[in-house]
Coordinates of C-alpha atoms and ligand atoms in Angstrom, one line a residue:
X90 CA 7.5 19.9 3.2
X91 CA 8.2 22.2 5.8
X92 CA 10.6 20.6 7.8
X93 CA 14.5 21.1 9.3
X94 CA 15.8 18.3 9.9
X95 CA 18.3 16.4 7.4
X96 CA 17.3 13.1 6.5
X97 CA 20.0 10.1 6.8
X98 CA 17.6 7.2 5.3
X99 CA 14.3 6.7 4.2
X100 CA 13.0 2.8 3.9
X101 CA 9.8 1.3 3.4
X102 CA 7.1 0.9 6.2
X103 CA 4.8 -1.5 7.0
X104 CA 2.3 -3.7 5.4
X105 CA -0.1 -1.3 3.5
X106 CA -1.7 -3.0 -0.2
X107 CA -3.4 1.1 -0.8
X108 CA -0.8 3.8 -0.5
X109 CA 3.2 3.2 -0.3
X110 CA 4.4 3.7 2.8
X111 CA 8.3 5.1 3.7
X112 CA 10.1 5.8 7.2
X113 CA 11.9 9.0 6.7
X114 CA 14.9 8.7 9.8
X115 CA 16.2 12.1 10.9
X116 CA 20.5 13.1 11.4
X117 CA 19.4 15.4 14.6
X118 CA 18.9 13.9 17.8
X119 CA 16.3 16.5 18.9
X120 CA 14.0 16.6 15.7
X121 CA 11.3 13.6 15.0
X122 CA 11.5 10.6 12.5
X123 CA 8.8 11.3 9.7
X124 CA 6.0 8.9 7.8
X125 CA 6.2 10.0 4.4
X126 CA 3.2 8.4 2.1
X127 CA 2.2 8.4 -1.7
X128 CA -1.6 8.4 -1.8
X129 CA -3.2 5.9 -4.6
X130 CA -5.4 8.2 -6.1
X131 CA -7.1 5.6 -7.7
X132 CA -8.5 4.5 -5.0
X133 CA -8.8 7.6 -3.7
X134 CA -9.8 10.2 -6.5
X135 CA -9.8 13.6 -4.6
X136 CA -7.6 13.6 -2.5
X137 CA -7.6 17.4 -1.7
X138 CA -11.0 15.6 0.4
X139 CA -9.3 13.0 1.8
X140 CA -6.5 15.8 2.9
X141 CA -9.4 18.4 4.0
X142 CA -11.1 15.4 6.1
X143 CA -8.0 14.1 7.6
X144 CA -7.0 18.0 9.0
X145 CA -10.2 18.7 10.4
X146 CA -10.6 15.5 11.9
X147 CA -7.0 15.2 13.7
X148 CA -7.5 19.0 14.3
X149 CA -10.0 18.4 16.3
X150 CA -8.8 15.1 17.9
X151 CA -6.1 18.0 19.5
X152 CA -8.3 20.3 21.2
X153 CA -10.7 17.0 22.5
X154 CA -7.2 15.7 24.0
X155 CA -6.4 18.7 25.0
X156 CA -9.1 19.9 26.8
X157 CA -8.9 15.9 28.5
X158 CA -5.8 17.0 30.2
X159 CA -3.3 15.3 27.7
X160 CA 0.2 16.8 27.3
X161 CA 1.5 13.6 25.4
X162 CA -0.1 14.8 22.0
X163 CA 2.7 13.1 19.7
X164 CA 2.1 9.8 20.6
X165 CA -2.1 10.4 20.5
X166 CA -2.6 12.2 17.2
X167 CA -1.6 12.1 13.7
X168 CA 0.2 15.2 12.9
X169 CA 0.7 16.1 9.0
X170 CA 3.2 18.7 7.8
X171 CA 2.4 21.7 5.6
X172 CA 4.4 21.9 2.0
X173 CA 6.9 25.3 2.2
X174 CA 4.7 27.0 -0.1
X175 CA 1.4 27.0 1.2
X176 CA 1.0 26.7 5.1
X177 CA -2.4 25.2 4.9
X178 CA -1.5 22.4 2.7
X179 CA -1.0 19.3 3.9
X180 CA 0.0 17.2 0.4
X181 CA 2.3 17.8 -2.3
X182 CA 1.2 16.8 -5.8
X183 CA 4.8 15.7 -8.0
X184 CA 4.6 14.5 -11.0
X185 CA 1.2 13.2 -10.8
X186 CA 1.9 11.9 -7.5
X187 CA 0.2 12.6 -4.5
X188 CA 2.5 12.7 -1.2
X189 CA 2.0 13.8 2.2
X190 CA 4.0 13.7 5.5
X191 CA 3.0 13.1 9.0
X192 CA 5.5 12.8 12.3
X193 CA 6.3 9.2 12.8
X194 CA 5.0 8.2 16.3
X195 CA 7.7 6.3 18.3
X196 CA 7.8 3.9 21.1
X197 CA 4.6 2.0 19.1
X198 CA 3.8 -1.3 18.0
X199 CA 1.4 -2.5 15.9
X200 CA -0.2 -6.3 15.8
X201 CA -2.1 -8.6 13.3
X202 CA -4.4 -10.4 15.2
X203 CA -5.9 -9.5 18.9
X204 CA -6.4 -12.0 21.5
X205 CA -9.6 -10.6 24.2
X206 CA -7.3 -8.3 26.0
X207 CA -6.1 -6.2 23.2
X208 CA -9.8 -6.9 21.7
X209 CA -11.3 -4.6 24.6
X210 CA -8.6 -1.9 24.4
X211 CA -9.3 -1.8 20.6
X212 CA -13.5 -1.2 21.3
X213 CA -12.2 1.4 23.9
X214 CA -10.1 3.0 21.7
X215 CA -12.7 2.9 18.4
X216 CA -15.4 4.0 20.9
X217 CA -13.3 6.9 21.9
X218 CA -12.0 7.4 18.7
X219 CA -16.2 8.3 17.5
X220 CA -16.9 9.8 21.0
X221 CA -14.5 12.6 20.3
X222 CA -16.0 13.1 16.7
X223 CA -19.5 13.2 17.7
X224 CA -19.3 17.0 18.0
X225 CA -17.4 17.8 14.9
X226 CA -18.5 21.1 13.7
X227 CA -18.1 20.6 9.8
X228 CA -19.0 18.2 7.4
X229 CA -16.5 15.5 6.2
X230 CA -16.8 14.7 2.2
X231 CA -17.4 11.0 1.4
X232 CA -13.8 10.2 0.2
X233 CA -15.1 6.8 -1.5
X234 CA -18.7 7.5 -2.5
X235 CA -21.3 4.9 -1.3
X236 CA -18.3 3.2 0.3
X237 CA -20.9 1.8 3.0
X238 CA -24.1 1.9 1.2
X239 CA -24.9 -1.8 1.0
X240 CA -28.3 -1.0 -1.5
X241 CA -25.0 0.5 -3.5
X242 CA -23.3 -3.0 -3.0
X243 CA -26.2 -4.5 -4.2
X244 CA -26.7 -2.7 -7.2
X245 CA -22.9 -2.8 -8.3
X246 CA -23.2 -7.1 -7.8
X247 CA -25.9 -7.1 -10.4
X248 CA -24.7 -4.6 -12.5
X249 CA -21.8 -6.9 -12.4
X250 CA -23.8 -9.8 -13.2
X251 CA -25.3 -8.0 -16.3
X252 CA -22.3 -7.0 -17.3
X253 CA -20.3 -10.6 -16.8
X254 CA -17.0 -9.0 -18.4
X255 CA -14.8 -12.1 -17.1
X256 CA -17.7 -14.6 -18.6
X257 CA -18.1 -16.3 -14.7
X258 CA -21.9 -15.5 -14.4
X259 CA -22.6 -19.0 -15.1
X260 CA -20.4 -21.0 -12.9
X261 CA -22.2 -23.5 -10.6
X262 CA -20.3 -21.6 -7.1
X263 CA -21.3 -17.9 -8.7
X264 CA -24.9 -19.2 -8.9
X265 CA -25.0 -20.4 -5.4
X266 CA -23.3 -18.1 -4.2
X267 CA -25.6 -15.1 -5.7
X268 CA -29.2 -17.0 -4.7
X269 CA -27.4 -17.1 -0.8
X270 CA -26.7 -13.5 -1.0
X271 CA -29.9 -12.7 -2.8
X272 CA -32.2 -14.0 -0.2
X273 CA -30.5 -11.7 2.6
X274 CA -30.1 -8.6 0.5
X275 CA -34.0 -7.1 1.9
X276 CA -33.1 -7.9 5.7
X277 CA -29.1 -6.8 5.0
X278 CA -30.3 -3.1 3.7
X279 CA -32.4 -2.0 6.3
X280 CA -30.0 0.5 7.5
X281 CA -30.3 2.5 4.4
X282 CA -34.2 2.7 4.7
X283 CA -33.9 3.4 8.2
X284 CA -31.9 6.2 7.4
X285 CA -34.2 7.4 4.3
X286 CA -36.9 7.6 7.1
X287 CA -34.7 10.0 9.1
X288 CA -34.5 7.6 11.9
X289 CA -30.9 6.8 11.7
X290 CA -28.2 9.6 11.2
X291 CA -24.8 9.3 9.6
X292 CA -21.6 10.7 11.8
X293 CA -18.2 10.4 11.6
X294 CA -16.6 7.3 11.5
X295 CA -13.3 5.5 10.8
X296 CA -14.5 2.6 8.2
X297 CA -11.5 0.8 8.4
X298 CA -11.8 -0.8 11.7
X299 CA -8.8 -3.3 10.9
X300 CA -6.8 -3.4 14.0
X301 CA -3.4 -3.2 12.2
X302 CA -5.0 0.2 12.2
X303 CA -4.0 1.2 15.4
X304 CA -0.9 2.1 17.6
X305 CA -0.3 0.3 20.7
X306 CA 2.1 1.0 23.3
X307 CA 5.2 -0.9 23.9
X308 CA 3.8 -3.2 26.4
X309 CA 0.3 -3.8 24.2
X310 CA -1.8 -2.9 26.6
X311 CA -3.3 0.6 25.6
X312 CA -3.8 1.6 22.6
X313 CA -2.1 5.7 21.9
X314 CA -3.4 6.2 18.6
X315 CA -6.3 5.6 15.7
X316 CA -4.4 5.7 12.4
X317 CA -5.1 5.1 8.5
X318 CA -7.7 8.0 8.2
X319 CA -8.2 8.1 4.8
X320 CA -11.4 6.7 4.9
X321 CA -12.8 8.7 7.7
X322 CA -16.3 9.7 6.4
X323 CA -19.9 10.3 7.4
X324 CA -21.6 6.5 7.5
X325 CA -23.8 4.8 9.9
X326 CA -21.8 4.7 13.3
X327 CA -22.2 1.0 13.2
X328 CA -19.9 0.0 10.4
X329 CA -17.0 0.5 13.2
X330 CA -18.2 -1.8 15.0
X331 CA -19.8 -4.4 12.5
X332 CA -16.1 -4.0 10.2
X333 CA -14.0 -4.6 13.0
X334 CA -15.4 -7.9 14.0
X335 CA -15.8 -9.1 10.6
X336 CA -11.6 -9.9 11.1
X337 CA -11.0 -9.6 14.7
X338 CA -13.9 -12.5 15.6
X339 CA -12.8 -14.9 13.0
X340 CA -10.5 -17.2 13.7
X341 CA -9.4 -17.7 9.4
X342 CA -8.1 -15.1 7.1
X343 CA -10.8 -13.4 5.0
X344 CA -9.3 -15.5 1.8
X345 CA -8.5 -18.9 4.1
X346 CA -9.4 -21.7 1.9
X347 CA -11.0 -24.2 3.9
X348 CA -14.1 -23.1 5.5
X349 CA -14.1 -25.6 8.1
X350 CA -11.4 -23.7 9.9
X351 CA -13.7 -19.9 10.0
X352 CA -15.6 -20.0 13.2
X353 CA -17.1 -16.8 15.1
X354 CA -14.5 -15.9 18.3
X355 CA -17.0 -15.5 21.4
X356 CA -14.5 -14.9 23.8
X357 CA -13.4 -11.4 21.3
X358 CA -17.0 -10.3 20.0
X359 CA -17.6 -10.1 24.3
X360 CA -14.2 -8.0 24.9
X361 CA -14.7 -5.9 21.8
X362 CA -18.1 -5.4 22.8
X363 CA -17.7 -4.4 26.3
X364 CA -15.0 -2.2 25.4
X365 CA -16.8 0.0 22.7
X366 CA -20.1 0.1 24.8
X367 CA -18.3 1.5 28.2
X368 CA -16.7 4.5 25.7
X369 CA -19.3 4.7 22.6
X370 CA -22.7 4.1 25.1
X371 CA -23.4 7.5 26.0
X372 CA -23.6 9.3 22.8
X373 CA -25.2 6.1 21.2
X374 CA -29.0 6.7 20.2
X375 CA -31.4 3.7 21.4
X376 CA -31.7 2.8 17.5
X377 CA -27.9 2.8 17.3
X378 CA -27.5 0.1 20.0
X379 CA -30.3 -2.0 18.7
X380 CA -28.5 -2.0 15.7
X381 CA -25.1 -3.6 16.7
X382 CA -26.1 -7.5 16.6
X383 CA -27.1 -6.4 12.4
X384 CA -23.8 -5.1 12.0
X385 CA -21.7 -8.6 12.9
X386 CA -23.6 -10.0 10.1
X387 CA -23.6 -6.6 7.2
X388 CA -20.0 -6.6 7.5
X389 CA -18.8 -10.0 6.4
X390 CA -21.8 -9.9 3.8
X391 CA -21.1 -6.9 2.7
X392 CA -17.4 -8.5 2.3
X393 CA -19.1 -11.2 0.2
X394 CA -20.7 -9.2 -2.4
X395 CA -17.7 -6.7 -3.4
X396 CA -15.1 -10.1 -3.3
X397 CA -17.8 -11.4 -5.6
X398 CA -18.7 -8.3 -7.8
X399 CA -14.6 -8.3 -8.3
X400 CA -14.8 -11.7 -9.5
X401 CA -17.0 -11.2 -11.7
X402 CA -15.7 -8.1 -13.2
X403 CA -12.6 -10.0 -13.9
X404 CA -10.6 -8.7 -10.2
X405 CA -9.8 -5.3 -11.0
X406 CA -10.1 -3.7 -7.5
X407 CA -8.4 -6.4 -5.4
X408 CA -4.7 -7.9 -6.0
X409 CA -5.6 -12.0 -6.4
X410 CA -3.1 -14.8 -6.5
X411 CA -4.7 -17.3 -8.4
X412 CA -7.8 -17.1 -10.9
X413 CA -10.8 -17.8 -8.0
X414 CA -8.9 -15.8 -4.9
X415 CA -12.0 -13.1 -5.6
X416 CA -14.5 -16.6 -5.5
X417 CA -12.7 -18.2 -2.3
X418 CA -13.1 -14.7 -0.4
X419 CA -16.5 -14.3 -1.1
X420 CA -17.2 -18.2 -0.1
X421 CA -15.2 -17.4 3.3
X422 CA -17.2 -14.0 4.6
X423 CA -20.4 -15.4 3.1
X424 CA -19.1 -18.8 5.5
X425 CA -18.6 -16.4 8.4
X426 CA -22.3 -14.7 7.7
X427 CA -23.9 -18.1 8.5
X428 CA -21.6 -19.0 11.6
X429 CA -22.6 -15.3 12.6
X430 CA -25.9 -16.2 11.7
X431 CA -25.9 -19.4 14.3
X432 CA -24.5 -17.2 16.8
X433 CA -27.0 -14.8 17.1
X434 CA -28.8 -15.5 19.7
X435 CA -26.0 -15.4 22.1
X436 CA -24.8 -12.1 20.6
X437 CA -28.0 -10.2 21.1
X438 CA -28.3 -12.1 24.3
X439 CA -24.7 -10.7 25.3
X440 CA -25.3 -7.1 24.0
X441 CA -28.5 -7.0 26.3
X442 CA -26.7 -8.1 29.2
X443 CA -23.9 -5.1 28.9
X444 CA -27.5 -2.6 29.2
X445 CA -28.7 -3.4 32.0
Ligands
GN1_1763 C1 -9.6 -3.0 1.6 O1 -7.0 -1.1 2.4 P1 -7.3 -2.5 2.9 O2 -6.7 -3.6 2.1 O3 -7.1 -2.6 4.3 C2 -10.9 -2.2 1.5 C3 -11.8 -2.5 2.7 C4 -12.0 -4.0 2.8 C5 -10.7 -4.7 2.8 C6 -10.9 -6.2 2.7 C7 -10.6 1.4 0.4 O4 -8.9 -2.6 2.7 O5 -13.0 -1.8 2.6 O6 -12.7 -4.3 3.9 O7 -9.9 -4.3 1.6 N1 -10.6 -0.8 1.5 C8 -11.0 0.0 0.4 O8 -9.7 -6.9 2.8 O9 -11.7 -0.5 -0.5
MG1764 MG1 -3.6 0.1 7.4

């Protein structure tokens, strides 16, 4: 890459399962410490997408900020080095391996968990994050195709069950499981007929709301920077919003075994909320906004059905721990659809109350 400094050490970085993440610390005092990343192309096949999406998206993350007034751009956008031979590319391909190298953004923290405060700075941010991408003037590839689609989802569960390569179709749970999941699937794909009728567009959005996905300052309370954007792609602008929740607003890990302990968090669906309607409102159409109390539930039932089309496929796509990990995950968000499901009322009730 087409840097320099000299590098002293380079050590491992953060808590990524996808790609494998390195700190690359610089000698000189005046040059920036560097991110340095292998991209799991299995995951991500074409990554010459992913890298194409990724420039034109921070690209023009720059000239939003910068026509905001903001002369901090380091610690507010990604910002990936070219290789030495070619100027406009932003990855190096070694061996089969696919590497790339962005500025490593100091004087940041990142958290686990969010408690209401850092809840409403991460809507802000996410909302902000999509307002400033609402004018993008090309098109983004899909860099996971369908990644979104839920009729996809669908289709790949009973393929799945067809299929039954790790002979589970049978067990008493799957069955349950799959008749509980089968009697939302009409109401849980009307986004994709809403948007066969042209009344709901696709736009630019993160689709990996997680918020260890995002750089906070020092002090935790503002957030500088949106990172991870490997899956930023054209989907409805709802999945941001639904996919955050989905681990923010439960109080139990996604693969927490007892499902007494996964309730729906009030106190952070209201901050979250409040935050991404006062920066995401005004570009949001009508439909859009009508559409948010669907998106709490899609998201962890959307969770449910790729946990359990892993399962049955005999977990290739998620790393498990013990033989029914896949089975316990899908249990948990299909838990967290029904306590969503209760909670309904007060979340449309809330979401109305932020309108008027
Ligand atoms: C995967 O990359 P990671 O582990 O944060 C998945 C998400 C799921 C999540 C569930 C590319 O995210 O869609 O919500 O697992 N990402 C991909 O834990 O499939
Ligand atoms: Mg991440």
């Amino acid at each position: 890459f087409a840097v320099s400094a000299t590098v002293s050490t380079i050590r491992p970085l953060g808590s990524g399962l996808i790609n494998d993440t390195y700190l690359v610390v610089t000698e000189e005092k005046d040059q920036p410490d560097y991110v340095l990343q292998r991209i799991n192309h299995e995951v991500f096949p074409d990554v010459d997408m992913v890298m194409r999406n990724i420039a034109i998206v921070t690209r023009h993350i720059r000239e939003r900020l910068i026509a905001q007034g903001e002369t901090d751009l380091r610690h507010h956008v990604l910002e990936f080095l070219p290789t030495v031979e070619d100027a406009n590319r932003l990855y190096a391909e070694v061996d089969g391996h696919y590497w790339r190298l962005m500025v490593f953004i100091d004087h940041a923290v990142t958290k686990q968990e969010v408690n209401p405060e850092s809840a409403h700075a991460a809507g802000q941010s996410f909302g902000h994050f999509q307002a400033m991408l609402a004018d993008v003037p090309c098109q983004l590839g899909e860099t996971i195709k369908d990644f979104h689609n839920m009729e996809f989802r669908i289709e790949q569960l009973k393929q799945a069950c067809v299929e039954d390569r790790a002979g589970r179709f049978d067990e008493p749970a799957v069955q349950e499981l799959l008749e509980q999941l089968g009697k939302r699937a009409e109401a849980m794909t009307e986004a994709e007929r809403l948007g066969r009728e042209g009344k709901l567009p696709k736009r630019v959005c993160h689709c990996d709301t997680k918020v260890n996905n995002m750089l906070f300052s020092e002090d935790g309370s503002e957030v500088l920077c949106v990172i991870d954007l490997d899956t930023v792609m054209p989907s409805f602008i709802f999945s941001d919003y639904g996919d955050f929740l989905r681990t923010a607003a439960s109080t139990a890990a996604e693969d927490e075994p007892d499902f007494s302990k996964i309730q729906f968090r009030q106190d952070v669906f209201q901050a979250f909320t409040k935050g991404y309607l006062a920066s995401a409102r005004s570009f949001l159409t009508p439909l859009e906004i009508q559409m948010l109390p669907y998106a709490v539930v899609l998201f962890p039932y959307m969770q449910s059905v790729r946990f359990l089309w892993d399962y049955l496929n005999g977990d290739g796509y998620w790393k498990v721990q013990y033989p029914t990990h896949n089975l316990v995950r899908a249990q948990n968000q299909f838990e967290l659809v029904k306590r969503v499901e209760e909670a309904m009322p007060a979340i449309k009730a809330f979401i109305n109350s932020q309108l008027n």
